[in-house]
GROMACS .gro file of N, CA and C in nm:
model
  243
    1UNK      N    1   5.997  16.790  20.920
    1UNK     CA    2   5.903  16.802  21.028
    1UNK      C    3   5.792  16.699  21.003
    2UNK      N    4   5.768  16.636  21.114
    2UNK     CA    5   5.667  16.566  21.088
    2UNK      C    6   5.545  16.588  21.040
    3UNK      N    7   5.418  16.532  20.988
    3UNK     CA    8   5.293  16.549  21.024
    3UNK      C    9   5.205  16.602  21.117
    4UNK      N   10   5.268  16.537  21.266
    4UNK     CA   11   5.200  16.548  21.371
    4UNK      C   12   5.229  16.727  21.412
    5UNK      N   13   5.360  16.724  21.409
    5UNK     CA   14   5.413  16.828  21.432
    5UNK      C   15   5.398  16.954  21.351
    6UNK      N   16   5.351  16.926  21.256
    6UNK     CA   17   5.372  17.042  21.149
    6UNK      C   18   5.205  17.094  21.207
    7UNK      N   19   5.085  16.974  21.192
    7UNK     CA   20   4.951  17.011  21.257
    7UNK      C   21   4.929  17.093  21.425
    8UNK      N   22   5.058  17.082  21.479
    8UNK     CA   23   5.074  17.103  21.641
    8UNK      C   24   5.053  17.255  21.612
    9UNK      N   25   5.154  17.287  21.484
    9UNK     CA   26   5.240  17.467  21.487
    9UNK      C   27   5.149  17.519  21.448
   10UNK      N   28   5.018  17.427  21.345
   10UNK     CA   29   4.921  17.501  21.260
   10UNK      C   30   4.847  17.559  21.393
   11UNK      N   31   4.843  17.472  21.452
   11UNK     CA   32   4.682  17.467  21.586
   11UNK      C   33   4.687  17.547  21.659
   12UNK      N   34   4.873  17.641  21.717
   12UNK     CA   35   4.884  17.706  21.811
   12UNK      C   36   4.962  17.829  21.758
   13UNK      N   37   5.015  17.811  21.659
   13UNK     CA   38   5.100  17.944  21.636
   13UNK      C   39   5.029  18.066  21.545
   14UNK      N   40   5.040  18.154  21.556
   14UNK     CA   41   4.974  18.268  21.437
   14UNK      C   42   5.108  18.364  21.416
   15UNK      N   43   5.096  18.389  21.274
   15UNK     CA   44   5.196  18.473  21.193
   15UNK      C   45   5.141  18.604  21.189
   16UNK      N   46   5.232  18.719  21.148
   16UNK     CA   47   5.198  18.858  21.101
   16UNK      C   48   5.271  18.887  21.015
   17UNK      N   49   5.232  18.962  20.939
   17UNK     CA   50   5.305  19.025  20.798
   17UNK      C   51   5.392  19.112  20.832
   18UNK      N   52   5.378  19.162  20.961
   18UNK     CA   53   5.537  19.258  21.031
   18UNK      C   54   5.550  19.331  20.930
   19UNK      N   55   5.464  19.421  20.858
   19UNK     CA   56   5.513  19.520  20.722
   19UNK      C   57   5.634  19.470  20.622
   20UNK      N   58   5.605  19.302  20.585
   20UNK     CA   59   5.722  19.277  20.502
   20UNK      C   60   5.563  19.235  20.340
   21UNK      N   61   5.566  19.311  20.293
   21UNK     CA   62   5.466  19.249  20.195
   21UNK      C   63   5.497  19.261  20.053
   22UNK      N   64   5.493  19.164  20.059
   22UNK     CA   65   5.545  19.064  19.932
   22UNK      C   66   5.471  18.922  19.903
   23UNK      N   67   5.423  18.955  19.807
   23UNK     CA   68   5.279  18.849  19.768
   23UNK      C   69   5.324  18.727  19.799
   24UNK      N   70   5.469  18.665  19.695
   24UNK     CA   71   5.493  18.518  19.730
   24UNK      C   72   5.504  18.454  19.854
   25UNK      N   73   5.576  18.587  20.004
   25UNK     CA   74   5.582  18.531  20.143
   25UNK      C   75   5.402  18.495  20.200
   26UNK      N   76   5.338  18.588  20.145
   26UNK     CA   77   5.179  18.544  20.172
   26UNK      C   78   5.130  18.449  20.146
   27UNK      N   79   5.181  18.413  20.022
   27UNK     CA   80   5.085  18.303  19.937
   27UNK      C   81   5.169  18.161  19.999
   28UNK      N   82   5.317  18.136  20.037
   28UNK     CA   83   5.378  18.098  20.114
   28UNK      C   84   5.319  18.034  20.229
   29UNK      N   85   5.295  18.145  20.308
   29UNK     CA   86   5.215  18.141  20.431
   29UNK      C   87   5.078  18.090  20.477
   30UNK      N   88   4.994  18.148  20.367
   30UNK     CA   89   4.860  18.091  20.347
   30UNK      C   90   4.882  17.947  20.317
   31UNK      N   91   4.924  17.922  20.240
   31UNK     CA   92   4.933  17.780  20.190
   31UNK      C   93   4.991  17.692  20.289
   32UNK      N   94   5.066  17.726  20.373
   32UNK     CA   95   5.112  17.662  20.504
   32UNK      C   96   5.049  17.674  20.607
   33UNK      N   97   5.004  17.784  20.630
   33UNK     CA   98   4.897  17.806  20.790
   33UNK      C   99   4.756  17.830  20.760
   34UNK      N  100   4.712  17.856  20.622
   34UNK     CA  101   4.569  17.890  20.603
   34UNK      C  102   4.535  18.022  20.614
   35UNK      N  103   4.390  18.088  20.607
   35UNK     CA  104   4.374  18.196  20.648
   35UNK      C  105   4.315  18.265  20.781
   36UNK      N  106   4.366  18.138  20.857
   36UNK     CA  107   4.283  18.144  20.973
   36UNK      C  108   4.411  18.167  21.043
   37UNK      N  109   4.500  18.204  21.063
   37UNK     CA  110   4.618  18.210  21.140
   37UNK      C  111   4.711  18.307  21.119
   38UNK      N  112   4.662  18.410  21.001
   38UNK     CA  113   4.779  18.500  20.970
   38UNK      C  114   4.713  18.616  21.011
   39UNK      N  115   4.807  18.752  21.061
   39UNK     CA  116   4.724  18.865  21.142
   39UNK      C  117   4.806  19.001  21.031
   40UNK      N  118   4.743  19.042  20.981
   40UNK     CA  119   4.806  19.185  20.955
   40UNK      C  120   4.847  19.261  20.988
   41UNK      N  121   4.979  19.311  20.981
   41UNK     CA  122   5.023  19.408  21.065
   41UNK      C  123   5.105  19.473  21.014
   42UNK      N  124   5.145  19.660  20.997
   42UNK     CA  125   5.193  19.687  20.902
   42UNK      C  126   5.326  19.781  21.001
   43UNK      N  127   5.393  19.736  21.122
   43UNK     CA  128   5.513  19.744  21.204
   43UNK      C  129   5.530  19.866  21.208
   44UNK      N  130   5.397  20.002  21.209
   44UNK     CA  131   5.416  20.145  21.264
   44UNK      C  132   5.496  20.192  21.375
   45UNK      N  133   5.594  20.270  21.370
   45UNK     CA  134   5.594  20.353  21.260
   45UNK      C  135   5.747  20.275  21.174
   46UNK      N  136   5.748  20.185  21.191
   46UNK     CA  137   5.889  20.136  21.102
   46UNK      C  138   5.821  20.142  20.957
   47UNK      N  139   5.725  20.104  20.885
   47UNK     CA  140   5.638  20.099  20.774
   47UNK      C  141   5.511  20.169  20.773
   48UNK      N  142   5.545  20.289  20.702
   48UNK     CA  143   5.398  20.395  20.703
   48UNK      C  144   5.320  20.251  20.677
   49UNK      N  145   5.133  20.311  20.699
   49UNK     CA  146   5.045  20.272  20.702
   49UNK      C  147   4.966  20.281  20.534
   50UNK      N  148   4.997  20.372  20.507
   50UNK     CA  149   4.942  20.373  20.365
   50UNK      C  150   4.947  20.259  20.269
   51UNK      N  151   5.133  20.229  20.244
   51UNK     CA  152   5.135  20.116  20.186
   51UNK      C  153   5.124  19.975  20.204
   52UNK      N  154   5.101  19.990  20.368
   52UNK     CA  155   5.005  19.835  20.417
   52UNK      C  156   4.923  19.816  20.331
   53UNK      N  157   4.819  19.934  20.337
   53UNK     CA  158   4.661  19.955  20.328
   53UNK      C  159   4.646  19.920  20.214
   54UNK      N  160   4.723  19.974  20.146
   54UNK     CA  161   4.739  19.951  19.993
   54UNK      C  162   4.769  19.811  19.917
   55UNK      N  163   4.860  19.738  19.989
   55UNK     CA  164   4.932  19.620  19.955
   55UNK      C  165   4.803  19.510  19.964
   56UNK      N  166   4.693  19.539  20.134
   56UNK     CA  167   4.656  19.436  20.193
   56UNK      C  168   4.489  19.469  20.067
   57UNK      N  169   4.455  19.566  20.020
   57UNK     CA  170   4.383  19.629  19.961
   57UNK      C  171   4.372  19.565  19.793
   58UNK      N  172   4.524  19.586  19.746
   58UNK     CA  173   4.520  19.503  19.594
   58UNK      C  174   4.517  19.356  19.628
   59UNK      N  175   4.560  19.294  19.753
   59UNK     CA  176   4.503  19.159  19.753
   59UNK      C  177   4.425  19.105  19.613
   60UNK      N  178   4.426  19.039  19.516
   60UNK     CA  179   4.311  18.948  19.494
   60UNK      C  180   4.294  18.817  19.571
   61UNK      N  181   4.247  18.817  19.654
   61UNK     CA  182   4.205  18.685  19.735
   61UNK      C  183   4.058  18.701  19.803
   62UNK      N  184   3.973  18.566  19.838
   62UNK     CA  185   3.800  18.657  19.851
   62UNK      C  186   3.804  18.732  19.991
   63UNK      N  187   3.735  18.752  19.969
   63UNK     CA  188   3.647  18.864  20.097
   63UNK      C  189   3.643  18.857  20.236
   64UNK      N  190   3.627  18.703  20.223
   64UNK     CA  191   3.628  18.646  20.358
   64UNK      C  192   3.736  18.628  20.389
   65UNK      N  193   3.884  18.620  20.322
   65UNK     CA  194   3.998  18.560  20.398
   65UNK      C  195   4.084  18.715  20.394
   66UNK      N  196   4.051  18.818  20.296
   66UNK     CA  197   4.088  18.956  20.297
   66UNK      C  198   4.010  18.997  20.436
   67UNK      N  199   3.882  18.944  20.547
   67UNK     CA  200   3.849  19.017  20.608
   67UNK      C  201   3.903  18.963  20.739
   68UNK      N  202   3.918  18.801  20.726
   68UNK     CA  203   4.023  18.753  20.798
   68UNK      C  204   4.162  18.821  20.838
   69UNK      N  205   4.245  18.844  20.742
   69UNK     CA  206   4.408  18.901  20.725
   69UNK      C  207   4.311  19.013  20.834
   70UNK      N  208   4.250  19.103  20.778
   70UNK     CA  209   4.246  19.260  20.840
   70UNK      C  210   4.203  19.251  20.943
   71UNK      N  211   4.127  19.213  21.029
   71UNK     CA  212   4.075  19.167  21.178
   71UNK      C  213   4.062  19.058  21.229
   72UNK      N  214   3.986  18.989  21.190
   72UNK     CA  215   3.911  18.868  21.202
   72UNK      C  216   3.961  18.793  21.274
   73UNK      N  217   4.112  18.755  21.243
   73UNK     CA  218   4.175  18.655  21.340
   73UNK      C  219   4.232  18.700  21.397
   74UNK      N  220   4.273  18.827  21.436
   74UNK     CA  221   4.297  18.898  21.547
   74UNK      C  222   4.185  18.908  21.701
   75UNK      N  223   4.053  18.936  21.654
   75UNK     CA  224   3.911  18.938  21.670
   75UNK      C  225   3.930  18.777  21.759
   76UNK      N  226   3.965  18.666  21.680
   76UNK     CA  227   3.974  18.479  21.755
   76UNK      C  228   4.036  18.514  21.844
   77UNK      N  229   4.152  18.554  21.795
   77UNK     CA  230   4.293  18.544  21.896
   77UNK      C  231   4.237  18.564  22.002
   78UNK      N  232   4.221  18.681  22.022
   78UNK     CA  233   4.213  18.795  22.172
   78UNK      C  234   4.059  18.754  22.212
   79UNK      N  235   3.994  18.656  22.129
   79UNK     CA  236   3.859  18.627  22.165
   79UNK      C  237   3.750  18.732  22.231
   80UNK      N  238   3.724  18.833  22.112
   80UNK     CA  239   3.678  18.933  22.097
   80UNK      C  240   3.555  18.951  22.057
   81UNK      N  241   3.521  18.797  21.993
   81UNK     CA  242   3.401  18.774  21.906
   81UNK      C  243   3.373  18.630  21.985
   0.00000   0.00000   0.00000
């Protein structure tokens, strides 16, 4: 994929965790789209909620991109803020 192209998918597309959590697909992800583009989502009721909460919770990553994942860019998206 090109450059141009790879910057096109960053600019317009946003990901969700679809209740698959597993650190390396995150760290994956982040590192490819940033933390400005990924939305949390834990695919109720296919994946209780607890072990979202839990997964998105032991995060070590800072504050700001943990508050990102949990609203924040959901909040852009739907331009809420």
């Amino acid at each position: 994929m090109g450059q141009q192209t790879a910057q096109t998918l960053r600019n317009h597309a946003y990901l969700t965790t679809r209740g698959i959590f597993t650190r390396s697909l995150l760290d994956a992800a982040l590192a490819t789209f940033g933390s400005d583009r990924i939305l949390f989502s834990a695919d109720y009721p296919y994946v209780p909620n607890a072990p979202s909460r839990a997964f998105l919770n032991g995060l070590q990553i800072a504050p700001a991109d943990s508050d990102k994942l949990a609203y924040g860019d959901a909040d852009m998206m739907l331009k809420l803020v």
